[in-house]
Amino acid sequence: AQSVSQHNHHVILSEAASLELGCNYSYGGTVNLFWYVQYPGQHLQLLLKYFSGDPLVKGIKGFEAEFIKSKFSFNLRKPSVQWSDTAEYFCAVTPYSGGGADGLTFGKGTHLIIQP
Amino acid sequence: DVKVTQSSRYLVKRTGEKVFLECVQDMDHENMFWYRQDPGLGLRLIYFSYDVKMKEKGDIPEGYSVSREKKERFSLILESASTNQTSMYLCASSGGNNQPQHFGDGTRLSIL
């Protein structure tokens, strides 16, 4: 079974600071990788995803993530955060599936607070 | 835009009751999922379904069952609710293999 580890449970930054949230997974095969965000009082939304191809993926709201296969990592980055980025961020993985479906395995989440 | 609708935002039930949580999606998605979200634990998969009347256990299926009689509807059932099932329950759907999942707003369930 796969597992996901998010390095930081709570992160506090000032506006305009750069952000990097760490995510490592354990799984022996090919995976699909995701970052989801949950703004206060809202449902989980997809930030970005990696299925194959270019390991540097760009998502919504200026976020990007880099898949480093040798390190089993999929870190989330943003060069300059805004107050509106305050939210909980979840990294998730699922085995690449040739058929059927598989649920997502989530990390425990990182609560990000941006101070004005 | 994908819409995943959960029937209740908040629900309060008593220990021992049979509880039904309903989820409907409007995008003709094959796959549907139930997760629970607890502080410090993230989201954990309870059950999922890849077709009508088909179901698969997730990571924490104990104490739960599911029903999928129609493609658009996926129900989570707590057979005999217990206080440790107090949680936020999230439903999701996806359009096929290797497609992202879309989540509903969640149902915050309290078992007294």
Coordinates of C-alpha atoms in Angstrom, one line a residue:
Chain A
A1 CA 0.0 0.0 0.0
Q2 CA 1.1 3.5 -0.7
S3 CA 1.7 6.3 1.9
V4 CA 2.2 10.0 1.7
S5 CA 4.2 12.2 4.1
Q6 CA 3.9 16.0 4.3
H7 CA 6.8 17.5 6.0
N8 CA 5.2 20.4 7.7
H9 CA 1.8 20.5 9.5
H10 CA 1.8 24.2 10.1
V11 CA 3.5 26.9 8.1
I12 CA 3.3 30.7 8.7
L13 CA 4.6 33.1 6.1
S14 CA 4.4 36.8 5.4
E15 CA 2.9 38.0 2.1
A16 CA 5.3 38.0 -0.8
A17 CA 7.4 35.3 0.7
S18 CA 8.2 32.2 -1.3
L19 CA 6.6 28.9 -0.5
E20 CA 7.7 25.3 -0.7
L21 CA 5.6 22.5 0.8
G22 CA 7.3 19.1 0.9
C23 CA 5.6 15.9 -0.1
N24 CA 7.1 12.4 -0.3
Y25 CA 5.3 9.2 -1.1
S26 CA 6.1 5.6 -0.9
Y27 CA 5.0 3.2 -3.7
G28 CA 7.0 0.9 -5.9
G29 CA 5.2 1.5 -9.1
T30 CA 4.0 4.3 -11.3
V31 CA 1.9 6.9 -9.6
N32 CA -0.4 9.8 -10.3
L33 CA 0.2 12.8 -8.0
F34 CA -2.0 15.6 -6.9
W35 CA -2.1 18.7 -4.7
Y36 CA -5.5 19.7 -3.4
V37 CA -6.3 22.9 -1.5
Q38 CA -9.1 23.5 1.0
Y39 CA -9.9 27.2 1.7
P40 CA -11.7 27.9 5.0
G41 CA -15.3 26.7 4.7
Q42 CA -14.9 25.4 1.2
H43 CA -14.6 22.1 -0.5
L44 CA -11.4 20.5 -1.6
Q45 CA -10.2 21.8 -5.0
L46 CA -7.6 20.5 -7.3
L47 CA -4.5 22.7 -7.5
L48 CA -2.5 20.6 -9.9
K49 CA -1.8 17.1 -11.0
Y50 CA 0.9 15.0 -12.5
F51 CA 0.2 11.9 -14.6
S52 CA 3.2 11.7 -17.0
G53 CA 5.5 13.9 -19.1
D54 CA 7.1 17.1 -18.0
P55 CA 7.9 16.6 -14.3
L56 CA 7.3 20.3 -13.6
V57 CA 3.6 21.0 -13.6
K58 CA 1.8 24.2 -13.3
G59 CA -1.5 24.6 -11.6
I60 CA -4.0 27.3 -10.7
K61 CA -3.2 30.5 -8.9
G62 CA 0.5 30.5 -9.7
F63 CA 1.3 27.2 -8.0
E64 CA 3.7 24.7 -9.5
A65 CA 5.1 21.3 -8.4
E66 CA 8.0 19.2 -9.4
F67 CA 8.0 15.5 -9.5
I68 CA 11.4 14.0 -8.7
K69 CA 11.1 10.3 -9.2
S70 CA 14.4 9.4 -7.7
K71 CA 13.4 11.1 -4.5
F72 CA 9.8 10.0 -4.5
S73 CA 8.9 13.7 -4.0
F74 CA 6.3 16.1 -5.3
N75 CA 6.9 19.4 -3.7
L76 CA 4.6 22.4 -4.1
R77 CA 6.0 25.8 -4.8
K78 CA 4.8 29.4 -5.2
P79 CA 7.3 32.3 -5.7
S80 CA 5.2 34.9 -3.9
V81 CA 2.3 34.1 -1.6
Q82 CA -0.8 36.2 -1.0
W83 CA -3.0 36.5 2.0
S84 CA -5.7 34.6 0.0
D85 CA -3.5 31.5 -0.1
T86 CA -4.3 30.8 3.6
A87 CA -5.7 27.3 3.4
E88 CA -5.0 23.7 4.1
Y89 CA -3.0 21.9 1.4
F90 CA -3.0 18.2 0.8
C91 CA -0.7 16.0 -1.2
A92 CA -2.2 12.8 -2.6
V93 CA -1.1 9.8 -4.7
T94 CA -2.9 7.0 -6.5
P95 CA -1.3 4.1 -8.4
Y96 CA -1.4 4.6 -12.1
S97 CA -4.3 2.4 -13.2
G98 CA -4.8 0.7 -16.5
G99 CA -8.3 -0.1 -15.6
G100 CA -10.8 0.2 -12.8
A101 CA -10.3 2.8 -10.1
D102 CA -8.3 3.5 -7.1
G103 CA -8.9 5.9 -4.2
L104 CA -6.5 8.6 -3.3
T105 CA -4.0 8.3 -0.4
F106 CA -3.6 11.6 1.2
G107 CA -1.0 13.2 3.4
K108 CA -2.1 14.6 6.7
G109 CA -2.2 18.1 5.3
T110 CA -0.3 21.4 5.8
H111 CA -2.1 24.3 7.3
L112 CA -0.7 27.5 5.7
I113 CA -1.3 30.9 7.2
I114 CA -0.2 34.0 5.3
Q115 CA 0.2 37.1 7.5
P116 CA -0.6 40.4 5.8
Chain B
D1 CA -18.4 22.3 -14.1
V2 CA -18.5 19.1 -12.1
K3 CA -21.0 19.2 -9.3
V4 CA -20.9 16.7 -6.4
T5 CA -23.7 17.3 -4.0
Q6 CA -23.9 15.9 -0.5
S7 CA -27.4 15.9 1.0
S8 CA -26.5 17.4 4.3
R9 CA -23.9 19.9 5.5
Y10 CA -24.5 19.0 9.2
L11 CA -26.0 16.0 10.8
V12 CA -26.4 15.0 14.4
K13 CA -27.3 11.4 15.3
R14 CA -27.3 9.1 18.3
T15 CA -25.2 6.1 19.1
G16 CA -26.6 2.9 17.7
E17 CA -28.6 4.7 14.9
K18 CA -28.4 3.6 11.3
V19 CA -27.2 6.6 9.4
F20 CA -27.3 7.3 5.6
L21 CA -25.1 9.9 3.9
E22 CA -26.1 10.6 0.3
C23 CA -24.0 11.9 -2.6
V24 CA -25.0 12.7 -6.1
Q25 CA -22.8 13.8 -9.1
D26 CA -24.1 15.3 -12.3
M27 CA -21.2 14.4 -14.7
D28 CA -22.0 10.8 -15.5
H29 CA -18.8 9.7 -13.7
E30 CA -18.0 6.0 -13.4
N31 CA -16.1 6.3 -10.1
M32 CA -17.3 7.5 -6.8
F33 CA -15.6 7.6 -3.4
W34 CA -16.2 8.2 0.3
Y35 CA -13.6 9.6 2.6
R36 CA -13.5 10.9 6.1
Q37 CA -11.5 13.9 7.2
D38 CA -10.1 14.2 10.7
P39 CA -7.8 16.9 12.1
G40 CA -4.2 15.8 11.9
L41 CA -5.1 12.7 9.9
G42 CA -5.9 14.1 6.5
L43 CA -8.4 12.2 4.4
R44 CA -8.8 8.5 4.6
L45 CA -10.6 6.3 2.0
I46 CA -13.6 4.4 3.3
Y47 CA -15.1 2.8 0.2
F48 CA -15.3 3.4 -3.5
S49 CA -17.2 2.2 -6.5
Y50 CA -16.3 2.0 -10.2
D51 CA -19.7 1.0 -11.5
V52 CA -23.3 0.6 -10.5
K53 CA -23.6 -2.1 -7.8
M54 CA -19.9 -2.5 -7.6
K55 CA -17.9 -1.5 -4.5
E56 CA -14.5 -1.8 -3.1
K57 CA -13.2 -1.4 0.4
G58 CA -10.8 1.4 1.1
D59 CA -8.4 1.8 4.0
I60 CA -10.9 2.1 6.8
P61 CA -14.2 0.3 5.9
E62 CA -15.0 -1.1 9.3
G63 CA -18.4 0.0 10.6
Y64 CA -19.4 1.3 7.2
S65 CA -21.2 0.0 4.1
V66 CA -22.1 1.6 0.8
S67 CA -24.8 1.4 -1.9
R68 CA -24.7 2.3 -5.5
E69 CA -28.0 1.5 -7.2
K70 CA -27.7 4.3 -9.8
K71 CA -24.6 5.7 -11.5
E72 CA -25.1 9.2 -10.2
R73 CA -25.7 8.3 -6.5
F74 CA -23.4 6.8 -3.9
S75 CA -24.6 6.3 -0.4
L76 CA -22.5 5.7 2.7
I77 CA -24.2 3.8 5.5
L78 CA -23.2 3.7 9.2
E79 CA -24.8 0.4 10.3
S80 CA -24.8 1.3 14.0
A81 CA -23.3 4.7 14.6
S82 CA -20.6 5.1 17.3
T83 CA -19.0 8.2 18.7
N84 CA -15.7 7.4 17.0
Q85 CA -17.5 8.0 13.7
T86 CA -17.9 11.6 14.4
S87 CA -16.1 13.2 11.5
M88 CA -16.3 15.2 8.3
Y89 CA -17.4 12.9 5.4
L90 CA -16.4 13.8 1.9
C91 CA -17.8 12.3 -1.3
A92 CA -15.9 12.5 -4.6
S93 CA -16.3 11.4 -8.2
S94 CA -14.0 11.0 -11.1
G95 CA -14.5 10.5 -14.8
G96 CA -12.5 7.4 -15.4
N97 CA -9.0 5.9 -15.1
N98 CA -6.4 8.4 -14.1
Q99 CA -8.7 11.3 -13.9
P100 CA -8.7 13.8 -10.9
Q101 CA -11.4 13.5 -8.3
H102 CA -13.9 16.2 -7.7
F103 CA -15.2 16.7 -4.1
G104 CA -18.4 17.7 -2.5
D105 CA -18.8 20.2 0.3
G106 CA -18.7 17.5 3.0
T107 CA -21.1 16.4 5.7
R108 CA -20.1 17.1 9.3
L109 CA -21.5 14.3 11.2
S110 CA -21.7 14.3 15.0
I111 CA -22.6 11.1 16.9
L112 CA -23.8 11.7 20.4

